Amino acid sequence: MEGSGTLLRQCPLLLPQNREGTTYEGFVTAQGRDFHIRILLPVDFQLQNARIECSWQLKKILHGYRRILKQRLHSCPDLVSFMVELKTILEIALKNTPDLHIPRPPEYYSCLIRDLEILGWNKVVYVDTGLATIKLKAEDSCGRQHLITLKLNAKYPAEPPDCVVDFPVQFAISWMPQNSLIDIYNQFLAALESLKEFWDAMDEIDGKTWVLEPENPTRSATRRRIAVGNNVSVSVEVDPRHPRMLPECYFLGADHVVNPLRTKLNNNMHSWDPEMGLLQNLKDLLEIDFPSRAVLEKSDFAQDCGICYAYRLDGTTPDHVCDDPRCGQPYHQACLYEWLQGLPSSRQSFNVIFGECPYCNK
């Protein structure tokens, strides 16, 4: 390729991988650091159609500069010019990226290793190669496994690490420069116990009822859509701080089935007992037994959409049901809206469409 000698001078660690000179692989250097990169050129060497593959570190550093890089690809006459531009942009990005350009002092590593030894390596699940990200594991008093991810900056322990947890509430740590990882871990354990009743209630729902949504709930999920019967469900939003209190309830299904449930909830609301479990309270208020996982399958009450013939569509499930007791066919809201929009007999009032059921024509 023309200018390959100049390219070698600019990027001595970037080498051609084929005779045609359409594939280059190696490293680009900036601020004394080498970053892996691969460049795939079309046969006509037009840079605007080139593809660039790079390591996740480089991708993260250049994330905010993607538009500029795309412009440079379109405007540079050859690969040499582009690599000069890329190195300039990378230098700027490294200067503007927190912590990446700050070398961690030896005291950082010695302090961190000491803290990990005091904490106990048996609690460590993961440590990255730069000793900047650490994952710790813990069990609550009910034996549930939990993880906390710590992202440490170069000023640790003068500054606390960022903590990432799968909690339904914010997890804020108190930190002093003399603190260590064991202080964070103890605060993590205390937070787990404060959420014990919430997770007990959600685990009981997950274990004893058919939960339609979410399919694989995280520990931070506060909502459950529970099957009540054929194409009828109740969505409950539990307050993680007060899991024994009456949750927000929203019924989904045909009106002739849902309305009696709403009436029972309103009439029996006064008898909610905070000393009883959430699930038992819901059964008593609604005067029902939820379909059992031991007796019924999910398919017994979770039908596919009558229009697209799928159960899950873009993360949603069929939650609009025909009101006719002899039909009761469920639909995705998006499918039903599109169907009714295409019918000449449908009428619309603001954002509500009135029309015939695609299944029974009622």
PDB file of N, CA and C in Angstrom, residues 25 28 37 43 83-84 88 98 111-112 136 159 171 186 201 204 206 209 211 264 277 301 317 329-330 333 341 362:
ATOM      1  N   GLU A  25      -2.833  -5.095  11.769  1.00  0.00           N
ATOM      2  CA  GLU A  25      -3.078  -5.435  13.164  1.00  0.00           C
ATOM      3  C   GLU A  25      -1.834  -5.153  13.996  1.00  0.00           C
ATOM      4  N   VAL A  28      -1.365   0.651  18.813  1.00  0.00           N
ATOM      5  CA  VAL A  28      -1.172   2.088  18.678  1.00  0.00           C
ATOM      6  C   VAL A  28      -0.718   2.595  20.049  1.00  0.00           C
ATOM      7  N   ILE A  37      -5.180  -2.932  18.271  1.00  0.00           N
ATOM      8  CA  ILE A  37      -6.101  -2.422  17.245  1.00  0.00           C
ATOM      9  C   ILE A  37      -5.977  -3.266  15.982  1.00  0.00           C
ATOM     10  N   VAL A  43     -11.085  -3.224  -0.650  1.00  0.00           N
ATOM     11  CA  VAL A  43     -10.074  -3.427  -1.703  1.00  0.00           C
ATOM     12  C   VAL A  43      -9.715  -2.123  -2.409  1.00  0.00           C
ATOM     13  N   MET A  83      -4.073   7.474  11.075  1.00  0.00           N
ATOM     14  CA  MET A  83      -3.399   7.000  12.283  1.00  0.00           C
ATOM     15  C   MET A  83      -2.790   8.173  13.061  1.00  0.00           C
ATOM     16  N   VAL A  84      -2.315   9.193  12.351  1.00  0.00           N
ATOM     17  CA  VAL A  84      -1.816  10.394  13.025  1.00  0.00           C
ATOM     18  C   VAL A  84      -2.957  11.067  13.790  1.00  0.00           C
ATOM     19  N   THR A  88      -3.550  11.470  17.965  1.00  0.00           N
ATOM     20  CA  THR A  88      -3.816  12.779  18.569  1.00  0.00           C
ATOM     21  C   THR A  88      -5.080  12.734  19.422  1.00  0.00           C
ATOM     22  N   PRO A  98     -10.725  10.098  33.581  1.00  0.00           N
ATOM     23  CA  PRO A  98     -10.292  10.024  34.986  1.00  0.00           C
ATOM     24  C   PRO A  98      -9.589   8.711  35.297  1.00  0.00           C
ATOM     25  N   CYS A 111      -1.422  -1.293  50.194  1.00  0.00           N
ATOM     26  CA  CYS A 111      -2.574  -1.064  51.076  1.00  0.00           C
ATOM     27  C   CYS A 111      -3.737  -1.980  50.692  1.00  0.00           C
ATOM     28  N   LEU A 112      -3.975  -2.106  49.376  1.00  0.00           N
ATOM     29  CA  LEU A 112      -5.092  -2.923  48.908  1.00  0.00           C
ATOM     30  C   LEU A 112      -4.871  -4.404  49.228  1.00  0.00           C
ATOM     31  N   LEU A 136     -16.812  -8.979  45.625  1.00  0.00           N
ATOM     32  CA  LEU A 136     -16.855  -9.736  46.871  1.00  0.00           C
ATOM     33  C   LEU A 136     -18.197 -10.439  46.993  1.00  0.00           C
ATOM     34  N   GLU A 159      -9.884   8.088  49.211  1.00  0.00           N
ATOM     35  CA  GLU A 159     -11.238   8.212  48.666  1.00  0.00           C
ATOM     36  C   GLU A 159     -11.871   6.825  48.597  1.00  0.00           C
ATOM     37  N   PHE A 171     -27.548   2.043  47.941  1.00  0.00           N
ATOM     38  CA  PHE A 171     -26.573   1.601  48.933  1.00  0.00           C
ATOM     39  C   PHE A 171     -25.477   2.660  49.023  1.00  0.00           C
ATOM     40  N   ASN A 186     -18.721  -4.972  56.034  1.00  0.00           N
ATOM     41  CA  ASN A 186     -19.639  -5.000  57.186  1.00  0.00           C
ATOM     42  C   ASN A 186     -20.887  -4.157  56.921  1.00  0.00           C
ATOM     43  N   ALA A 201     -40.241 -12.061  51.266  1.00  0.00           N
ATOM     44  CA  ALA A 201     -41.564 -11.928  50.641  1.00  0.00           C
ATOM     45  C   ALA A 201     -41.495 -12.223  49.149  1.00  0.00           C
ATOM     46  N   GLU A 204     -40.938 -15.921  48.450  1.00  0.00           N
ATOM     47  CA  GLU A 204     -42.156 -16.707  48.653  1.00  0.00           C
ATOM     48  C   GLU A 204     -43.065 -16.600  47.426  1.00  0.00           C
ATOM     49  N   ASP A 206     -42.075 -15.925  44.349  1.00  0.00           N
ATOM     50  CA  ASP A 206     -41.408 -16.637  43.250  1.00  0.00           C
ATOM     51  C   ASP A 206     -41.522 -18.149  43.397  1.00  0.00           C
ATOM     52  N   THR A 209     -45.992 -19.154  43.536  1.00  0.00           N
ATOM     53  CA  THR A 209     -46.950 -18.719  42.503  1.00  0.00           C
ATOM     54  C   THR A 209     -46.275 -18.767  41.136  1.00  0.00           C
ATOM     55  N   VAL A 211     -45.081 -16.566  38.412  1.00  0.00           N
ATOM     56  CA  VAL A 211     -44.744 -15.175  38.097  1.00  0.00           C
ATOM     57  C   VAL A 211     -44.571 -15.050  36.580  1.00  0.00           C
ATOM     58  N   LYS A 264     -63.160  -6.743  45.691  1.00  0.00           N
ATOM     59  CA  LYS A 264     -62.745  -7.494  46.884  1.00  0.00           C
ATOM     60  C   LYS A 264     -61.550  -6.817  47.555  1.00  0.00           C
ATOM     61  N   GLY A 277     -47.686 -12.924  56.360  1.00  0.00           N
ATOM     62  CA  GLY A 277     -46.899 -12.794  55.150  1.00  0.00           C
ATOM     63  C   GLY A 277     -47.660 -12.079  54.057  1.00  0.00           C
ATOM     64  N   PHE A 301     -52.213 -20.948  31.917  1.00  0.00           N
ATOM     65  CA  PHE A 301     -52.888 -19.656  32.072  1.00  0.00           C
ATOM     66  C   PHE A 301     -52.170 -18.522  31.350  1.00  0.00           C
ATOM     67  N   THR A 317     -45.593  -9.049  27.512  1.00  0.00           N
ATOM     68  CA  THR A 317     -46.438 -10.223  27.384  1.00  0.00           C
ATOM     69  C   THR A 317     -47.866  -9.773  27.084  1.00  0.00           C
ATOM     70  N   GLN A 329     -59.557 -13.883  24.647  1.00  0.00           N
ATOM     71  CA  GLN A 329     -58.265 -14.000  23.966  1.00  0.00           C
ATOM     72  C   GLN A 329     -57.350 -12.830  24.348  1.00  0.00           C
ATOM     73  N   PRO A 330     -56.098 -13.105  24.748  1.00  0.00           N
ATOM     74  CA  PRO A 330     -55.171 -12.025  25.105  1.00  0.00           C
ATOM     75  C   PRO A 330     -54.384 -11.515  23.894  1.00  0.00           C
ATOM     76  N   GLN A 333     -50.397  -5.195  23.635  1.00  0.00           N
ATOM     77  CA  GLN A 333     -50.967  -3.875  23.389  1.00  0.00           C
ATOM     78  C   GLN A 333     -50.545  -3.345  22.021  1.00  0.00           C
ATOM     79  N   GLN A 341     -55.874  -0.091  14.200  1.00  0.00           N
ATOM     80  CA  GLN A 341     -55.599   1.067  13.355  1.00  0.00           C
ATOM     81  C   GLN A 341     -55.853   0.758  11.885  1.00  0.00           C
ATOM     82  N   LYS A 362     -66.312  -9.455  18.449  1.00  0.00           N
ATOM     83  CA  LYS A 362     -67.190  -8.709  19.355  1.00  0.00           C
ATOM     84  C   LYS A 362     -66.548  -7.368  19.688  1.00  0.00           C
TER      85      LYS A 362
END
